[in-house]
């Protein structure tokens, strides 16, 4: 109860931060950050978020806020991290679309990838919040390959 209320308050705060981002930022990345927040909190999200990930919701939302804050003046490693995560989310979305088109239903490897990407955002933009599982670019690449193989199977 209390954690969920805290997560919803954080979602409200982060959504406001995203709305307040100045013009002139990369629209594709701003949209990606907006989409990441929408994947976390949407109609039916409590039922759709499996254990143990629901417990981490507030941490994931804080990471989205940190990512949004780093859109301003990004360069170097921060820009690379933004684009790496964006590319991974695009591949994830393609996998979801492919699984849906093939009427596969939920594919466990795709579901695992989804939550690993949230942990990866924590790793990239909010390291002080700590990840609950080990995650790295290499692990994301492996999870993407496993999810792609599972969708094709």
PDB file of C-alpha atoms in Angstrom:
ATOM      1  CA  UNK A   1       0.000   0.000   0.000  1.00  0.00           C
ATOM      2  CA  UNK A   2       2.450   2.655   1.180  1.00  0.00           C
ATOM      3  CA  UNK A   3       5.098   1.764  -1.428  1.00  0.00           C
ATOM      4  CA  UNK A   4       2.511   1.937  -4.172  1.00  0.00           C
ATOM      5  CA  UNK A   5       1.336   5.363  -2.976  1.00  0.00           C
ATOM      6  CA  UNK A   6       4.962   6.560  -2.932  1.00  0.00           C
ATOM      7  CA  UNK A   7       5.483   5.207  -6.455  1.00  0.00           C
ATOM      8  CA  UNK A   8       2.365   6.988  -7.716  1.00  0.00           C
ATOM      9  CA  UNK A   9       3.471  10.258  -6.095  1.00  0.00           C
ATOM     10  CA  UNK A  10       6.883   9.823  -7.751  1.00  0.00           C
ATOM     11  CA  UNK A  11       5.186   9.116 -11.090  1.00  0.00           C
ATOM     12  CA  UNK A  12       3.216  12.356 -10.764  1.00  0.00           C
ATOM     13  CA  UNK A  13       6.412  14.295  -9.967  1.00  0.00           C
ATOM     14  CA  UNK A  14       8.388  12.721 -12.850  1.00  0.00           C
ATOM     15  CA  UNK A  15       5.543  13.289 -15.334  1.00  0.00           C
ATOM     16  CA  UNK A  16       5.626  16.957 -14.335  1.00  0.00           C
ATOM     17  CA  UNK A  17       9.403  17.073 -14.848  1.00  0.00           C
ATOM     18  CA  UNK A  18       9.001  15.574 -18.312  1.00  0.00           C
ATOM     19  CA  UNK A  19       6.282  18.093 -19.209  1.00  0.00           C
ATOM     20  CA  UNK A  20       8.572  20.897 -18.008  1.00  0.00           C
ATOM     21  CA  UNK A  21      11.515  19.866 -20.192  1.00  0.00           C
ATOM     22  CA  UNK A  22      12.579  22.790 -22.367  1.00  0.00           C
ATOM     23  CA  UNK A  23      12.075  22.790 -26.109  1.00  0.00           C
ATOM     24  CA  UNK A  24      15.030  22.029 -28.299  1.00  0.00           C
ATOM     25  CA  UNK A  25      15.860  18.690 -26.702  1.00  0.00           C
ATOM     26  CA  UNK A  26      15.962  15.620 -28.915  1.00  0.00           C
ATOM     27  CA  UNK A  27      12.254  14.864 -29.455  1.00  0.00           C
ATOM     28  CA  UNK A  28      12.905  11.165 -30.068  1.00  0.00           C
ATOM     29  CA  UNK A  29      14.588  10.773 -26.679  1.00  0.00           C
ATOM     30  CA  UNK A  30      11.963  12.871 -24.885  1.00  0.00           C
ATOM     31  CA  UNK A  31       9.281  10.612 -26.405  1.00  0.00           C
ATOM     32  CA  UNK A  32      11.278   7.553 -25.320  1.00  0.00           C
ATOM     33  CA  UNK A  33      11.454   8.791 -21.718  1.00  0.00           C
ATOM     34  CA  UNK A  34       7.714   9.547 -21.800  1.00  0.00           C
ATOM     35  CA  UNK A  35       7.032   6.040 -23.156  1.00  0.00           C
ATOM     36  CA  UNK A  36       9.222   4.446 -20.490  1.00  0.00           C
ATOM     37  CA  UNK A  37       7.177   6.141 -17.759  1.00  0.00           C
ATOM     38  CA  UNK A  38       3.924   5.120 -19.479  1.00  0.00           C
ATOM     39  CA  UNK A  39       5.077   1.481 -19.578  1.00  0.00           C
ATOM     40  CA  UNK A  40       5.498   1.600 -15.813  1.00  0.00           C
ATOM     41  CA  UNK A  41       2.258   3.322 -14.818  1.00  0.00           C
ATOM     42  CA  UNK A  42      -0.860   2.809 -16.929  1.00  0.00           C
ATOM     43  CA  UNK A  43      -4.405   1.556 -16.481  1.00  0.00           C
ATOM     44  CA  UNK A  44      -4.098  -1.929 -14.988  1.00  0.00           C
ATOM     45  CA  UNK A  45      -0.377  -1.642 -14.179  1.00  0.00           C
ATOM     46  CA  UNK A  46      -0.705  -3.211 -10.712  1.00  0.00           C
ATOM     47  CA  UNK A  47      -2.191  -6.387 -12.155  1.00  0.00           C
ATOM     48  CA  UNK A  48       0.198  -6.328 -15.135  1.00  0.00           C
ATOM     49  CA  UNK A  49       3.386  -5.884 -13.069  1.00  0.00           C
ATOM     50  CA  UNK A  50       4.642  -9.240 -11.796  1.00  0.00           C
ATOM     51  CA  UNK A  51       6.421  -9.879  -8.519  1.00  0.00           C
ATOM     52  CA  UNK A  52       9.122  -8.961  -7.669  1.00  0.00           C
ATOM     53  CA  UNK A  53       9.034  -5.999 -10.054  1.00  0.00           C
ATOM     54  CA  UNK A  54       6.069  -4.252  -8.444  1.00  0.00           C
ATOM     55  CA  UNK A  55       8.214  -3.733  -5.327  1.00  0.00           C
ATOM     56  CA  UNK A  56      10.788  -1.943  -7.522  1.00  0.00           C
ATOM     57  CA  UNK A  57       8.302   0.351  -9.247  1.00  0.00           C
ATOM     58  CA  UNK A  58       9.273   3.464  -7.263  1.00  0.00           C
ATOM     59  CA  UNK A  59      12.961   2.879  -7.997  1.00  0.00           C
ATOM     60  CA  UNK A  60      12.248   2.454 -11.697  1.00  0.00           C
ATOM     61  CA  UNK A  61      10.182   5.647 -11.787  1.00  0.00           C
ATOM     62  CA  UNK A  62      12.959   7.578 -10.019  1.00  0.00           C
ATOM     63  CA  UNK A  63      15.392   6.283 -12.650  1.00  0.00           C
ATOM     64  CA  UNK A  64      13.103   7.621 -15.406  1.00  0.00           C
ATOM     65  CA  UNK A  65      13.161  10.999 -13.681  1.00  0.00           C
ATOM     66  CA  UNK A  66      16.955  10.958 -13.499  1.00  0.00           C
ATOM     67  CA  UNK A  67      17.127   9.947 -17.162  1.00  0.00           C
ATOM     68  CA  UNK A  68      14.806  12.824 -18.088  1.00  0.00           C
ATOM     69  CA  UNK A  69      16.944  15.250 -16.100  1.00  0.00           C
ATOM     70  CA  UNK A  70      20.034  14.159 -17.998  1.00  0.00           C
ATOM     71  CA  UNK A  71      18.509  15.011 -21.387  1.00  0.00           C
ATOM     72  CA  UNK A  72      19.584  18.633 -20.880  1.00  0.00           C
ATOM     73  CA  UNK A  73      23.090  19.290 -22.146  1.00  0.00           C
ATOM     74  CA  UNK A  74      23.824  15.605 -22.641  1.00  0.00           C
ATOM     75  CA  UNK A  75      27.049  14.664 -24.361  1.00  0.00           C
ATOM     76  CA  UNK A  76      29.651  11.936 -24.274  1.00  0.00           C
ATOM     77  CA  UNK A  77      28.833   8.913 -22.124  1.00  0.00           C
ATOM     78  CA  UNK A  78      25.426  10.271 -21.080  1.00  0.00           C
ATOM     79  CA  UNK A  79      24.381  10.718 -24.721  1.00  0.00           C
ATOM     80  CA  UNK A  80      25.671   7.233 -25.543  1.00  0.00           C
ATOM     81  CA  UNK A  81      23.701   5.777 -22.635  1.00  0.00           C
ATOM     82  CA  UNK A  82      20.513   7.593 -23.720  1.00  0.00           C
ATOM     83  CA  UNK A  83      20.784   6.252 -27.261  1.00  0.00           C
ATOM     84  CA  UNK A  84      21.790   2.725 -26.154  1.00  0.00           C
ATOM     85  CA  UNK A  85      18.739   2.464 -23.917  1.00  0.00           C
ATOM     86  CA  UNK A  86      16.524   3.981 -26.625  1.00  0.00           C
ATOM     87  CA  UNK A  87      17.742   1.378 -29.151  1.00  0.00           C
ATOM     88  CA  UNK A  88      17.132  -1.455 -26.677  1.00  0.00           C
ATOM     89  CA  UNK A  89      13.590  -0.215 -25.963  1.00  0.00           C
ATOM     90  CA  UNK A  90      12.914  -0.046 -29.727  1.00  0.00           C
ATOM     91  CA  UNK A  91      14.075  -3.642 -30.157  1.00  0.00           C
ATOM     92  CA  UNK A  92      11.911  -4.660 -27.196  1.00  0.00           C
ATOM     93  CA  UNK A  93       8.867  -2.954 -28.754  1.00  0.00           C
ATOM     94  CA  UNK A  94       9.527  -4.775 -32.037  1.00  0.00           C
ATOM     95  CA  UNK A  95       9.645  -8.086 -30.174  1.00  0.00           C
ATOM     96  CA  UNK A  96       6.354  -7.365 -28.426  1.00  0.00           C
ATOM     97  CA  UNK A  97       4.780  -6.488 -31.793  1.00  0.00           C
ATOM     98  CA  UNK A  98       6.182  -9.650 -33.408  1.00  0.00           C
ATOM     99  CA  UNK A  99       4.934 -11.865 -30.562  1.00  0.00           C
ATOM    100  CA  UNK A 100       1.511 -10.227 -30.770  1.00  0.00           C
ATOM    101  CA  UNK A 101       1.355 -10.609 -34.554  1.00  0.00           C
ATOM    102  CA  UNK A 102       2.269 -14.273 -34.210  1.00  0.00           C
ATOM    103  CA  UNK A 103      -0.442 -14.616 -31.531  1.00  0.00           C
ATOM    104  CA  UNK A 104       2.191 -16.000 -29.185  1.00  0.00           C
ATOM    105  CA  UNK A 105       0.816 -14.397 -26.045  1.00  0.00           C
ATOM    106  CA  UNK A 106       3.315 -13.628 -23.303  1.00  0.00           C
ATOM    107  CA  UNK A 107       6.823 -14.805 -24.139  1.00  0.00           C
ATOM    108  CA  UNK A 108       8.799 -15.245 -20.883  1.00  0.00           C
ATOM    109  CA  UNK A 109      12.084 -14.109 -22.459  1.00  0.00           C
ATOM    110  CA  UNK A 110      10.438 -10.908 -23.698  1.00  0.00           C
ATOM    111  CA  UNK A 111       8.941 -10.288 -20.251  1.00  0.00           C
ATOM    112  CA  UNK A 112      12.332 -10.819 -18.620  1.00  0.00           C
ATOM    113  CA  UNK A 113      13.932  -8.431 -21.115  1.00  0.00           C
ATOM    114  CA  UNK A 114      11.353  -5.764 -20.281  1.00  0.00           C
ATOM    115  CA  UNK A 115      12.310  -5.733 -16.594  1.00  0.00           C
ATOM    116  CA  UNK A 116      16.031  -6.046 -17.299  1.00  0.00           C
ATOM    117  CA  UNK A 117      15.714  -2.864 -19.385  1.00  0.00           C
ATOM    118  CA  UNK A 118      14.204  -1.078 -16.381  1.00  0.00           C
ATOM    119  CA  UNK A 119      17.136  -2.275 -14.265  1.00  0.00           C
ATOM    120  CA  UNK A 120      19.508  -1.138 -17.020  1.00  0.00           C
ATOM    121  CA  UNK A 121      18.005   2.365 -16.817  1.00  0.00           C
ATOM    122  CA  UNK A 122      18.772   2.335 -13.081  1.00  0.00           C
ATOM    123  CA  UNK A 123      22.334   1.213 -13.844  1.00  0.00           C
ATOM    124  CA  UNK A 124      22.837   3.937 -16.464  1.00  0.00           C
ATOM    125  CA  UNK A 125      21.116   6.926 -14.870  1.00  0.00           C
ATOM    126  CA  UNK A 126      20.533   6.276 -11.162  1.00  0.00           C
ATOM    127  CA  UNK A 127      23.346   4.053  -9.916  1.00  0.00           C
ATOM    128  CA  UNK A 128      22.848   5.147  -6.310  1.00  0.00           C
ATOM    129  CA  UNK A 129      19.424   3.430  -6.382  1.00  0.00           C
ATOM    130  CA  UNK A 130      21.178   0.088  -7.038  1.00  0.00           C
ATOM    131  CA  UNK A 131      19.900  -2.634  -9.336  1.00  0.00           C
ATOM    132  CA  UNK A 132      18.176  -5.713  -7.916  1.00  0.00           C
ATOM    133  CA  UNK A 133      19.868  -7.984 -10.464  1.00  0.00           C
ATOM    134  CA  UNK A 134      23.215  -7.758 -12.251  1.00  0.00           C
ATOM    135  CA  UNK A 135      22.791  -5.860 -15.523  1.00  0.00           C
ATOM    136  CA  UNK A 136      25.168  -4.558 -18.183  1.00  0.00           C
ATOM    137  CA  UNK A 137      25.226  -3.858 -21.909  1.00  0.00           C
ATOM    138  CA  UNK A 138      26.457  -7.432 -22.434  1.00  0.00           C
ATOM    139  CA  UNK A 139      23.600  -8.914 -20.364  1.00  0.00           C
ATOM    140  CA  UNK A 140      21.081  -6.766 -22.251  1.00  0.00           C
ATOM    141  CA  UNK A 141      22.513  -7.988 -25.576  1.00  0.00           C
ATOM    142  CA  UNK A 142      22.207 -11.597 -24.372  1.00  0.00           C
ATOM    143  CA  UNK A 143      18.632 -11.033 -23.166  1.00  0.00           C
ATOM    144  CA  UNK A 144      17.722  -9.391 -26.499  1.00  0.00           C
ATOM    145  CA  UNK A 145      19.166 -12.367 -28.400  1.00  0.00           C
ATOM    146  CA  UNK A 146      17.285 -14.835 -26.184  1.00  0.00           C
ATOM    147  CA  UNK A 147      14.023 -12.921 -26.593  1.00  0.00           C
ATOM    148  CA  UNK A 148      14.463 -12.701 -30.375  1.00  0.00           C
ATOM    149  CA  UNK A 149      15.130 -16.455 -30.561  1.00  0.00           C
ATOM    150  CA  UNK A 150      12.085 -17.199 -28.402  1.00  0.00           C
ATOM    151  CA  UNK A 151       9.803 -15.036 -30.557  1.00  0.00           C
ATOM    152  CA  UNK A 152      11.077 -16.723 -33.721  1.00  0.00           C
ATOM    153  CA  UNK A 153      10.694 -20.235 -32.259  1.00  0.00           C
TER     154      UNK A 153
END
